[in-house]
Amino acid sequence: MRITAYFILLTCYFVEVSSYDCSDSYPWKPDGPGKDREDLVCDISCKSFGVEEADCCRCRNCAIWAGTEVDLFVEFVTILGKGVVLSEETYNETNIYKIEHTHSDLTDLPSNICNWDSEPFIRDLYDDEFDNMQSFWPAVVELDFQYNRIRRLQDINCLTKLDAVNLQGNKLTYVSNNSFANLNYIRTINFMNNQIQYIDPSTIGAPTLNILRVDFSYNLMTELDITNVLGLHGYCVIDFDYNDISLFTNKIQYSLNISKTYGPGFSSMKNNQIERYPNLREILRLEHWSHLGKLMEFGFDLRENPINCDCTFLPLMSLSAHIIPVIMREYSATICQNPPELKGRTIHSVGLDRLVCQLPASAGCKKPECLCIDKPNDGRIYVDCSNSGLVIIPDVPYSEYSSNIYLNISKNRLDTIRNVSYLQSIDVIDLSKNDIVEIPSEVAYLLENASIIDISDNLRLKSLPQEFQRRDVCKTFMRNLVIRCDCESTWIQTWAHSRPCNSSYIFFTCDVPDHGLMPALSFNADVLDCFSADYFVLAAWIVGVLIAMVLLSFIAYYFRYEILILYLRIRKLKLNQVVPQYKYDVFISYNDNDDSVRMWVEKTLLFCLKRENYSIFLPNRDLDVGGDRNMEVNAAILNSRNILVVLSDSYMEQNKDGMRQWTENEWKTSWNNFKTYVCKNIVLVNIDHASPSDIDYPPIRAYLRVGCTVSFLNYKRCIIQEIRTKLGPPFRLPELPEVGLRNKNTKPSLIELFVVPTIDKNAVWCQGEDSDEEPCKIYDITSTNRSNDKAFNVRYAQKPGTLKSKCKYRQCYACQHGDDLH
Ligand SMILES: *[C@@H]1O[C@H](CO)[C@@H](O)[C@H](O)[C@H]1NC(C)=O
Ligand SMILES: *[C@@H]1O[C@H](CO)[C@@H](O)[C@H](O)[C@H]1NC(C)=O
Ligand SMILES: *[C@@H]1O[C@H](CO)[C@@H](O)[C@H](O)[C@H]1NC(C)=O
Ligand SMILES: *[C@@H]1O[C@H](CO)[C@@H](O)[C@H](O)[C@H]1NC(C)=O
Ligand SMILES: *[C@@H]1O[C@H](CO)[C@@H](O)[C@H](O)[C@H]1NC(C)=O
Ligand SMILES: *[C@@H]1O[C@H](CO)[C@@H](O)[C@H](O)[C@H]1NC(C)=O
Ligand SMILES: *[C@@H]1O[C@H](CO)[C@@H](O)[C@H](O)[C@H]1NC(C)=O
């Protein structure tokens, strides 16, 4: 309830301006630039105001030196009314001074106040006075020249401690914002009863000033800049009563800083020519009305003005009941002069719905065809253009108060509706009794949110836009229309019955092909025998999807091996685990009955791989003669990391006896191994340039298609190199661990080879002695220098599996089957 209390208080201060004398008081400082002053006191009566004490002190304060000022006198020096200030004594720094010369004929401030007068004759003649007075300047606290004939206010910024200026009853016409801009001790200014027509922006409200009482009443001002009533620092009262103010300006584009606190202060503007409450939102370009809350502590008294009680008052009057009296002081006594029907009523007794504005052509109203009334309380602009002979939809005015439009263009000659920018804002539109031929669907879309549309009595209108089906049918008036209800407008049937309307009188008549006229509510699309294209499209769509699915599954089935191979390969690439040791790097599967193949394998391939230290299983060399060939082959393949298939034309052929080749079994076993063991690899060497179509056996065909083969086709390639890359490097004994392990006092024990994903050259992967299940551990070897005994700090480290690697790149490491490695 601070605001209400504040209202009561401010009114009190203002009424009781002279009812305090500070005879009982306590020190006080203003909150603006004068906040360092030590010489002010606040009347004791403010103590009882509690939280409003500061506001009270702004109005009831005194200077402790009041009454002790030493008078300085003014002597005329020209018959034109100029004077100079004189002192009978020399400057005494313990004194303060007051220059007083009232009810006389001064036409200017005395020439030696701030030495403003540069006239040589005066300066020569009164040289001493000019010199002497300078020392007095900083000690002058008051200027009192009331009732003289002073026409100009000079720059008096040299009087740095000036506290009060009284120029009441002079002939000033203009006050500049430079005259006292730096005097931050000024508390009181009285320019009452001059002929002031204009004061600069920021003359009073400048942040450097801390003026508490200002009186500009009884002058001739016609406009008032907002910077002279709103200030950063609080003030008691600024009085502009009895001027001719009708206009509020903001010439220096003053704007509020939302993070600062303004005011408070109270401006009295009684007896002016103000018609409207100053639209602070527009003047200050506030983004939002709520920012006006910043100004909540400024009050205006607008009594005795020709107030026009129109829509501009609505934002103010719809504020909550206890805020209005704070901002608009004495609002309950503010009388409307206009509009005529409200004349003589107090503004607070006018209902909000009567605060309306007639918008003129200059605001965008099409005159004289239309009558535009802004009713902010409804949030609508009422635009009535009915019966005006219009042929196109007119423009409507913009309002900052109302966002919806109520447009009546009935009884005109419109034949279509233009897409105008405000269509989306239309709330009610009456298009009845026009000549409309069609309603474009984009227009119907933009009118989607209109609560009422009346298109009755448009005799040439034969169809409705389908966008209407989303509208409330009961709020769409379509009397006396004859609409064609054919296969394209079957939606009309559903729409007409979409909700029960109170009156069937809103409805049109349907013109149904071959059935004649019938009321819209009786229209039944079944009589039309329409074949809906929609079903056709839907059916086609479903069939399409089915065919696509069948095709897809067929393709998936046909290429199942290719897909499997690709999948397995991707899985191998992502592999992230320890690779077990295999006895052989490569198992070579080939048809040894084919001489050319055998020659190449045994001469070229074998030689090259051996040179690279691959361990190789070659069936016709390594198999026990007389053993069960299939079983041995299966075991060997199980023990091989790679299976190298040398694919020749004869690889899958039956031999002369009609027997199957051994290779068929080798392939099947390899294929199963490939599928089962994630790190195993089949490398296919396509020696006879077989194309996939030549091969009957699906996995091999798939292998050729997917293209992970080494082909003899391309002679530029180094085939052995390519094979080698695909096989990966051979297992190799690492060079380090034996010495290191020995120095850790472990039994020199078996070092076994392991293949692991390569990450860290220093990692050694080991396996427990007794069981193959025990997981590998990583040992960290910090040095690789064999000659240094202490080099091998074999430390127990992470679990395996934390390393990320790809099966493709691997390296062999030693692994110890030792018992104590701690
Ligand atoms: C200044 O004024 C004070 C009191 O008004 C007085 O006591 C003092 O003597 C004066 N000093 C001079 C230099 O006149
Ligand atoms: C003083 O008024 C002039 C216009 O007369 C204006 O241009 C200037 O910005 C004002 N000074 C301040 C500090 O507002
Ligand atoms: C608003 O005032 C705050 C401090 O009160 C200041 O930091 C900020 O810069 C001011 N903003 C503008 C736009 O002046
Ligand atoms: C539009 O104007 C006509 C003629 O003045 C009137 O009969 C009709 O009721 C008005 N329509 C609406 C929706 O107010
Ligand atoms: C209608 O006009 C507005 C501007 O007046 C435009 O932004 C909008 O795209 C137009 N709509 C159609 C469907 O033509
Ligand atoms: C109608 O109102 C809805 C919801 O307020 C809004 O999303 C839609 O854009 C509006 N339609 C038009 C044409 O403005
Ligand atoms: C129908 O009429 C009744 C009374 O006449 C009214 O209360 C009701 O709101 C109306 N309903 C509609 C959908 O117009």
CSV table of C-alpha atoms and ligand atoms in Angstrom, one decimal, residues 419-422 424 442-443 445-446, ligand 5:
chain,number,residue,atom,x,y,z
A,419,ASN,CA,-5.3,-9.9,-49.8
A,420,VAL,CA,-4.8,-6.8,-47.6
A,421,SER,CA,-2.3,-6.8,-44.8
A,422,TYR,CA,-4.8,-6.6,-42.0
A,424,GLN,CA,-5.4,-11.6,-40.1
A,442,GLU,CA,-5.7,-17.6,-49.3
A,443,VAL,CA,-8.1,-14.9,-48.1
A,445,TYR,CA,-7.1,-18.8,-44.8
A,446,LEU,CA,-6.2,-15.4,-43.5
B,5,LIG,C1,-1.0,-11.5,-48.5
B,5,LIG,O1,-0.4,-10.2,-48.3
B,5,LIG,C2,0.6,-10.2,-47.4
B,5,LIG,C3,1.2,-8.8,-47.3
B,5,LIG,O2,0.2,-7.9,-47.6
B,5,LIG,C4,1.7,-11.2,-47.8
B,5,LIG,O3,2.7,-11.2,-46.8
B,5,LIG,C5,1.1,-12.6,-47.9
B,5,LIG,O4,2.1,-13.4,-48.4
B,5,LIG,C6,0.0,-12.5,-48.9
B,5,LIG,N1,-0.6,-13.8,-48.9
B,5,LIG,C7,-1.0,-14.5,-50.0
B,5,LIG,C8,-1.5,-15.8,-49.8
B,5,LIG,O5,-0.9,-13.9,-51.1
